[in-house]
XYZ file of C-alpha atoms in Angstrom:
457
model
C 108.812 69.468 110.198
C 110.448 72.466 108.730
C 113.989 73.011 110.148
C 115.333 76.395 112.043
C 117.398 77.142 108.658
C 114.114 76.562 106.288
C 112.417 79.013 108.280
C 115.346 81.969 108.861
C 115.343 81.488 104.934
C 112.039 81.927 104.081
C 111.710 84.907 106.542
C 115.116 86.643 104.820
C 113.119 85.793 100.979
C 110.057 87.613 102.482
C 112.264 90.317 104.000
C 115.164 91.143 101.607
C 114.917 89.116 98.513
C 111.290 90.645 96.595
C 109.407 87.513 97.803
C 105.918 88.665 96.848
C 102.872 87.086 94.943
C 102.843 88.741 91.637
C 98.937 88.671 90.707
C 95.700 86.603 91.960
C 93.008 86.748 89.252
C 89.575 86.426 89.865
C 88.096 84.421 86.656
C 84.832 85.601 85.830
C 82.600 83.659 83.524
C 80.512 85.742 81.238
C 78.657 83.404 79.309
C 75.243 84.343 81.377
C 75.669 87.929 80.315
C 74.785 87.257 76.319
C 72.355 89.341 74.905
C 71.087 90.630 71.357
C 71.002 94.267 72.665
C 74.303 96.006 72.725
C 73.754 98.257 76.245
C 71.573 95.431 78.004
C 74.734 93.351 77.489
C 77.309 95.786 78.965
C 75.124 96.514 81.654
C 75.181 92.754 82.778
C 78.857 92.623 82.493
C 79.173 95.455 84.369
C 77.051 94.418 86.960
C 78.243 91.435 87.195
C 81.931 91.811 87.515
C 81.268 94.558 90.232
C 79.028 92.044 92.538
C 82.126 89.464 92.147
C 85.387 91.427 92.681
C 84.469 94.125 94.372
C 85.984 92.675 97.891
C 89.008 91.296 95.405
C 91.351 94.237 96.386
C 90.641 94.897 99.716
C 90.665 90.831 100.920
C 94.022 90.657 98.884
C 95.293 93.454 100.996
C 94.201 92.092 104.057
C 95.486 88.712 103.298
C 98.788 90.487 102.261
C 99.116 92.380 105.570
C 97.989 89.149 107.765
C 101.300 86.971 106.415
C 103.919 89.770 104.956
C 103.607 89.079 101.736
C 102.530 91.626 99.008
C 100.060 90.713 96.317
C 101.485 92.920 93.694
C 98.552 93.000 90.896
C 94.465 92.505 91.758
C 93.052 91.260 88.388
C 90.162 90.031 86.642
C 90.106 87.417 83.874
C 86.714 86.956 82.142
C 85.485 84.564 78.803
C 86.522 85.521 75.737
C 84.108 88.263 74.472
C 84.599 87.231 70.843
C 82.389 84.095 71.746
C 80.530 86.091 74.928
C 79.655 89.025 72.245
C 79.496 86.879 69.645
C 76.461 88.708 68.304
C 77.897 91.998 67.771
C 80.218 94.336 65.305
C 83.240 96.259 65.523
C 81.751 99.199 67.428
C 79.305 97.181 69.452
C 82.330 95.304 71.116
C 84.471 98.575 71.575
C 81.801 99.474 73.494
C 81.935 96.493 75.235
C 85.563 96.608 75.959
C 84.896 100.596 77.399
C 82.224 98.561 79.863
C 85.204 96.029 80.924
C 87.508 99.103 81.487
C 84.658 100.974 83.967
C 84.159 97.551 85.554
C 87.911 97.331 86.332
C 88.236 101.002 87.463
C 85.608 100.516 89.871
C 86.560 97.623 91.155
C 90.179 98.965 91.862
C 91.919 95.673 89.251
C 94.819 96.690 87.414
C 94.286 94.894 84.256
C 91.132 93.300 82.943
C 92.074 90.308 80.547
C 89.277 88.269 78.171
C 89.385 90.482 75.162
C 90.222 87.505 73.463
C 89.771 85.091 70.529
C 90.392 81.695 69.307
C 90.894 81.406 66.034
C 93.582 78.423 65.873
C 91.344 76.201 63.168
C 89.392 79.220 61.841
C 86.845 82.077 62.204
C 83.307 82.831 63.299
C 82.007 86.189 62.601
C 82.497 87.550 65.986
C 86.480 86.252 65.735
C 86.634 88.545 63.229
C 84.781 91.474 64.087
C 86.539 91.368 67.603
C 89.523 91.307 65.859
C 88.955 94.574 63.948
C 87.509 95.808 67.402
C 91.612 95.508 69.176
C 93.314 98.961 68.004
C 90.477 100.718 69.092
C 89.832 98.956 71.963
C 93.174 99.057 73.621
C 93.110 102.874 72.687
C 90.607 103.897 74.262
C 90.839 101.762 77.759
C 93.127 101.360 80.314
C 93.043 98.036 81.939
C 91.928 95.746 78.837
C 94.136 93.613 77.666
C 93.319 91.413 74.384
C 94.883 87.951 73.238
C 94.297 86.030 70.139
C 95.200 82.282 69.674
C 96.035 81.713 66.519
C 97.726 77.969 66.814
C 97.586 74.901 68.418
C 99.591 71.482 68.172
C 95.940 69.769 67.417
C 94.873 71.979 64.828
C 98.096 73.709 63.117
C 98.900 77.521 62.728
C 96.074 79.651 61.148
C 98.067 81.983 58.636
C 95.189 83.879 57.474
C 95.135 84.655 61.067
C 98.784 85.383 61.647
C 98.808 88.059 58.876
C 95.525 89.372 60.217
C 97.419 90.277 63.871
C 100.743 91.527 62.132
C 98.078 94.176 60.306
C 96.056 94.758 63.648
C 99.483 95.010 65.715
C 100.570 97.752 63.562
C 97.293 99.472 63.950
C 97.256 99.521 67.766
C 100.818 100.804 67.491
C 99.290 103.581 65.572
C 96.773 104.033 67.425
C 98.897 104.107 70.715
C 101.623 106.122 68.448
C 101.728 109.145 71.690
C 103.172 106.469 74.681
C 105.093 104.187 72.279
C 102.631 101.958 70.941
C 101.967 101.022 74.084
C 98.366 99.193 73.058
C 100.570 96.478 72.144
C 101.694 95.946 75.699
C 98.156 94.821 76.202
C 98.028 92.630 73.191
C 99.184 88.279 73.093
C 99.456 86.084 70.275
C 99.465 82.594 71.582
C 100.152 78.970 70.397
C 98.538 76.639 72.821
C 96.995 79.332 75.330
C 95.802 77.730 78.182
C 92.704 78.451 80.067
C 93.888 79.847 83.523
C 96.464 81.920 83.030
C 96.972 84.494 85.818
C 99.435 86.596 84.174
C 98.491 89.619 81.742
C 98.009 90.002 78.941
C 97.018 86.509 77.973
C 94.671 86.139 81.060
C 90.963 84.547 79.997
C 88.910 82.578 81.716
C 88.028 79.751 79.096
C 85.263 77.107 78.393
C 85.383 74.247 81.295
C 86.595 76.853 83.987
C 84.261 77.322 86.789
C 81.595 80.234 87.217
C 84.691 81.828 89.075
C 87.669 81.360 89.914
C 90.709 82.340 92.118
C 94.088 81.638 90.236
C 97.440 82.927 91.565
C 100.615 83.899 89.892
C 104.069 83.549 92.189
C 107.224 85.048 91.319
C 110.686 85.070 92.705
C 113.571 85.703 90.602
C 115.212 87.853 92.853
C 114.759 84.608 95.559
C 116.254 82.220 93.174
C 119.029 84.316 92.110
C 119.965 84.709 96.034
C 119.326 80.892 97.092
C 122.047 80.162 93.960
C 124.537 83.066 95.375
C 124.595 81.639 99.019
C 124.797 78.282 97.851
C 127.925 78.954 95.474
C 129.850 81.078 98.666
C 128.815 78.213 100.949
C 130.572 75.571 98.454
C 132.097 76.792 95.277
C 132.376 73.475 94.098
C 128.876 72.827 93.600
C 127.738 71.975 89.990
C 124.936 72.357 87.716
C 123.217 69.670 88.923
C 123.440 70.702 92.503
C 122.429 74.414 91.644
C 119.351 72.529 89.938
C 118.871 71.143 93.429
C 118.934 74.610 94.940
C 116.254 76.134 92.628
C 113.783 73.725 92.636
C 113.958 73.322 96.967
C 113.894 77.498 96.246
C 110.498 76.788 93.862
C 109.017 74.863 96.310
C 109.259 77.182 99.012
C 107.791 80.194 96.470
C 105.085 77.787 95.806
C 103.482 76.829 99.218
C 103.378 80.595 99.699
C 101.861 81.558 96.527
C 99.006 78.464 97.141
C 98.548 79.520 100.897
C 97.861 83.358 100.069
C 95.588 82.223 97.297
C 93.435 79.760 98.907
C 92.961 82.237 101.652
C 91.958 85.059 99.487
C 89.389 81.894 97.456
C 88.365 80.749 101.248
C 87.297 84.422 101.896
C 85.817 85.509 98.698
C 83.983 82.462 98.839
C 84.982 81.054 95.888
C 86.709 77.782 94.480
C 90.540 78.208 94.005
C 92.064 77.276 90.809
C 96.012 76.743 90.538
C 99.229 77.954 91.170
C 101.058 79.176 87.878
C 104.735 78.503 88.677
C 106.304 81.539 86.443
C 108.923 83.067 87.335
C 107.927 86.601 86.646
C 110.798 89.928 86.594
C 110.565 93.500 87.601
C 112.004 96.615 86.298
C 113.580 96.743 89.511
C 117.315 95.727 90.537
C 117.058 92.452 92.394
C 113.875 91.336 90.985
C 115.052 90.062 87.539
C 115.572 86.986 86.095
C 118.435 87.839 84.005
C 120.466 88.520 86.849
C 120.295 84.298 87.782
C 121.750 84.149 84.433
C 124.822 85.753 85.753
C 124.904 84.103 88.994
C 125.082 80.675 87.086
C 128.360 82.292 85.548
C 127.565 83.889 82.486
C 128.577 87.275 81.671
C 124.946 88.232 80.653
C 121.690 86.981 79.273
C 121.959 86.661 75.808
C 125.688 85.022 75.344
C 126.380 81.539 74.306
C 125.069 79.028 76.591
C 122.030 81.203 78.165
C 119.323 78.316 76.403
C 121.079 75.664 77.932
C 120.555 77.830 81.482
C 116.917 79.135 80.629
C 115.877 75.090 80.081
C 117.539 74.104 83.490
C 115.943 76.937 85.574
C 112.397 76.712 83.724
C 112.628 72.692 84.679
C 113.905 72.573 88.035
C 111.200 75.403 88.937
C 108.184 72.772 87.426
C 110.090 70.374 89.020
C 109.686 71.988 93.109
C 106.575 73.818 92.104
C 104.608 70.748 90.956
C 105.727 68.839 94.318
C 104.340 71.826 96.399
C 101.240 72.138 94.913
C 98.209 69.304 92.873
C 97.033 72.250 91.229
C 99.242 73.848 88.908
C 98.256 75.387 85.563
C 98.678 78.993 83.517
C 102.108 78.614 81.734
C 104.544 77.803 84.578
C 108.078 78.497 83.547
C 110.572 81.450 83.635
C 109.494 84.531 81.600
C 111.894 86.871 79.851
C 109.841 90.056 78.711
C 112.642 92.677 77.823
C 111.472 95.620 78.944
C 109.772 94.107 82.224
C 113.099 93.079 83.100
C 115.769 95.082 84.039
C 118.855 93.293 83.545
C 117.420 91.671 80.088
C 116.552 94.680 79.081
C 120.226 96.462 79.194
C 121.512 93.063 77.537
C 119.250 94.004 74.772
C 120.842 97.226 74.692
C 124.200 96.295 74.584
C 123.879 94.286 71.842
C 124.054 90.674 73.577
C 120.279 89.836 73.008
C 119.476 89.645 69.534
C 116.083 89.177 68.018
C 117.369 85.404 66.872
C 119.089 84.526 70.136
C 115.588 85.586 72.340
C 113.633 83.323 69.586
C 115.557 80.544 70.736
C 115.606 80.876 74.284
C 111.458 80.773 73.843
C 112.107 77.365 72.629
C 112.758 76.748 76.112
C 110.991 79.020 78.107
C 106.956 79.341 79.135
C 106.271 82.380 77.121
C 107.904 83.440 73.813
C 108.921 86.870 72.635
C 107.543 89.172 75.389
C 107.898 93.047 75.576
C 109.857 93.006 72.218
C 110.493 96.584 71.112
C 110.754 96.768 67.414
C 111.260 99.327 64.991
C 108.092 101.303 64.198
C 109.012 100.668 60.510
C 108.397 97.324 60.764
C 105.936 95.937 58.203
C 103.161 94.272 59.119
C 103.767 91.379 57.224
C 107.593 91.088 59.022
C 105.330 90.811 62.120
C 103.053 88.330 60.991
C 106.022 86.277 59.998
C 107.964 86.822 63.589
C 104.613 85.577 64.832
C 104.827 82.723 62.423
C 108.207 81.193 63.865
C 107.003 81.997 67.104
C 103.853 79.917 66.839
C 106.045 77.283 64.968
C 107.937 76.811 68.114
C 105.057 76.247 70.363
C 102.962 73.827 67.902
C 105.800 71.467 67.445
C 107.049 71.225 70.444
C 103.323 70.812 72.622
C 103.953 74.178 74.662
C 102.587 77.534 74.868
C 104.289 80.463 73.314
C 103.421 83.711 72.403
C 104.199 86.919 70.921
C 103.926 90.327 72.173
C 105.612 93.149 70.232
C 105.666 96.824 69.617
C 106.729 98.848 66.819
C 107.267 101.998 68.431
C 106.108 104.348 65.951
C 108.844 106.927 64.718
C 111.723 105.255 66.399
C 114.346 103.463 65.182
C 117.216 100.654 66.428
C 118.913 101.597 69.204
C 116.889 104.208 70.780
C 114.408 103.402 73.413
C 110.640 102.854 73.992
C 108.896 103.831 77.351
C 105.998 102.274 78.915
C 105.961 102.922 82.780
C 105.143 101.040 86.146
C 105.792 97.245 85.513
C 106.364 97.279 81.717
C 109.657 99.180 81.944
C 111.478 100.277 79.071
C 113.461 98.520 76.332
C 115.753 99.567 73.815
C 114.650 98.772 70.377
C 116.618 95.786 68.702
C 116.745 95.371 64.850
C 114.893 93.080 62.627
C 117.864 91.464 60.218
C 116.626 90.508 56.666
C 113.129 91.945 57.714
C 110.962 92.574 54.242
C 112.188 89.233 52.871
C 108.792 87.545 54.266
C 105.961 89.280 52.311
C 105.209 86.968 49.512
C 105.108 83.812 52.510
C 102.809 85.524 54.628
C 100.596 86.299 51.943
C 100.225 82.371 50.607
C 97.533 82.485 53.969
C 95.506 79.424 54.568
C 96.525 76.869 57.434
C 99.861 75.176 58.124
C 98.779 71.959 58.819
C 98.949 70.153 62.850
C 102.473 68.201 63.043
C 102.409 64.292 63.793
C 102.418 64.962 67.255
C 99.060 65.736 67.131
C 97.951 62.017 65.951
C 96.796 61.073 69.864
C 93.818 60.932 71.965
């Protein structure tokens, strides 16, 4: 029995504190629509997608309205076309991307994810010519968004495809050059990508999922950070462990709302629900950041001596109340910390207190990895690849996800700023210390071999 407190709170997080559900994504499975011919294939994506979530938007709205709580994004996650498409070339799957981007316009979604690859332990021919299909791709679509996993604790990192993505980032900077290389807002590396992630731009829907699929994606930063400040007024002498207490009871509540709006909108879609990603996912707006909890846990910004130690306490008391709320949890679960999605981590970028090295080893901690990373546009490709490198290092040895997503802006330097609109924000552009000292690494290719962890079944 929930007590009169429980509920005032929950009805001041729905009311005053950004309470929302951040994205439900309707997995699609493709795997049906293979073909040999090129058009007969994008036709039976197309047609397919449309007969599935076409009621997406309009149940999510209703089911939004019915409890006063906002589902943010509407999206679709479908299998990876490099194995869907398997049969085709460069051109042939830019076409098929173009088909995913109608599909998604129609259908009202505001990001289609599944132009994705798994390349981990090597490459088939479609790997590759997918691959070579991203720049243009993401240029000429809206919703698409592409992911490539290039690592995994069982099989190692793939180098030769590490140094591929630092090339093909560069290009869909270039390609993107007139809105700040924004193509690469649309583009994940991953270590360890799971199957069901909600959350853009590493959404797929991958081999073992269901024919579809209703996963959800809650948020809540801006509920955490105000559970933590009325907890400190109430009793100032409440420590770490205490505040732990206070997040996780927050996590639960986010939670049970997050798994009630999503196995309503699965009950009246008619189809299975899937889980409950526990992320803690920012805003551009004030109030809805995670690098504002940072401050209410007492230091001066994100970014300054002691914020891994407070990133690895949040990210585990939110598992900790999420995973009690709900059997089904999956996607990445943690806290994320994209720069320029967030607000408050953002202008600690700017003011010099989040450096390149200092974000790499909050990601040690964290669900994600280097997220919405502005860099500058004269950044080599091969200084990408080997960002990417460390990045993937993080997540093989230590059995987690991570990722990479970062943007050269082309023509801009350090210091100046990159803008991307709606929820990607704006970030100002942080230098790359001791960055063309990589090149003859990157270039030894091959595979980095899996880590003793791996050495179970």
């Amino acid at each position: 029995m929930l007590s009169d407190r429980e509920i005032l709170s929950t009805l001041e997080m729905l009311r005053s504190e950004h309470l929302d559900v951040r994205t439900v994504t309707l997995g699609i499975s493709l795997f049906d629509c293979a073909d040999s011919d090129v058009n007969a294939f994008c036709e039976k994506i197309r047609q397919k997608i449309l007969r599935l979530a076409h009621d997406l938007v309009s149940v999510c709205d209703e089911v939004g309205d019915k409890y006063g709580i906002p589902v943010v994004n509407k999206r679709v996650a479908v299998s990876p076309l490099a194995v869907v498409g398997a049969a085709f070339g460069r051109e042939e799957l830019v076409k098929a991307a173009q088909a995913l981007d109608d599909a998604a316009q129609i259908v009202r979604v505001d990001f289609i994810g599944g132009f994705s690859a798994l390349v981990e332990k090597g490459f088939t021919n479609g790997d590759v010519s997918l691959m070579d299909a991203i720049p243009d791709a993401l240029a000429k679509t809206q919703r698409v968004c592409a992911s490539v996993n290039v690592a995994s604790t069982k099989a190692g990192i793939n180098m030769d495809a590490v140094h591929m993505m630092g090339q093909i980032i560069k290009r869909t900077a270039d390609a993107t050059a007139d809105a700040d290389g924004i193509g690469c807002a649309k583009l994940c590396v991953f270590a360890n990508i799971p199957p069901d992630i909600p959350f853009m731009a590493g959404a797929y829907l991958g081999v073992g999922e269901p024919e579809a699929v209703i996963n959800v994606g809650v948020s809540g930063p801006g509920v955490v950070r105000k559970a933590i400040d009325r907890a400190r007024r109430s009793n100032p002498g409440l420590d770490l462990g205490q505040l732990a207490e206070v997040i996780k009871h927050t996590a639960f509540k986010v939670t049970r709302v997050g798994e009630l709006i999503g196995r309503e909108v699965a009950r009246r879609l008619d189809i299975p629900f899937g889980v409950v990603d526990l992320s803690l996912a920012p805003t551009p707006n004030v109030g809805d950041s995670v690098g504002e909890i940072f401050q209410s846990l007492g230091l001066h910004s994100i970014g300054v001596p002691g914020s891994t130690a407070v990133l690895a306490m949040l990210n585990d008391a939110v598992k900790k109340g999420g995973a009690f709320a709900s059997s089904y949890v999956g996607g990445l679960s943690g806290a994320f910390i994209p720069v320029s999605e967030d607000l408050n981590i953002s202008e600690a970028a700017r003011r010099g207190h989040l450096s390149l090295e200092k974000l790499e080893a909050m990601t040690s901690v964290c669900s994600v990895g280097l997220d919405m990373v502005a860099l500058p546009g004269d950044t080599s490709a091969e200084t990408l690849a080997a960002i990417i490198a460390d990045e993937m290092a993080i997540g093989v040895i230590n059995r987690k996800t991570t990722a990479a997503r970062l943007i050269p802006v082309p023509g801009k330097k350090a210091g100046e700023k990159a803008y991307f609109g709606g929820l990607l924000g704006e970030a100002t552009i942080i230098p790359v210390p001791n960055g063309e000292l990589s090149t003859e690494f990157i270039c030894l290719g091959g595979r980095i071999p899996a880590p003793v962890q791996s050495l179970n079944n």
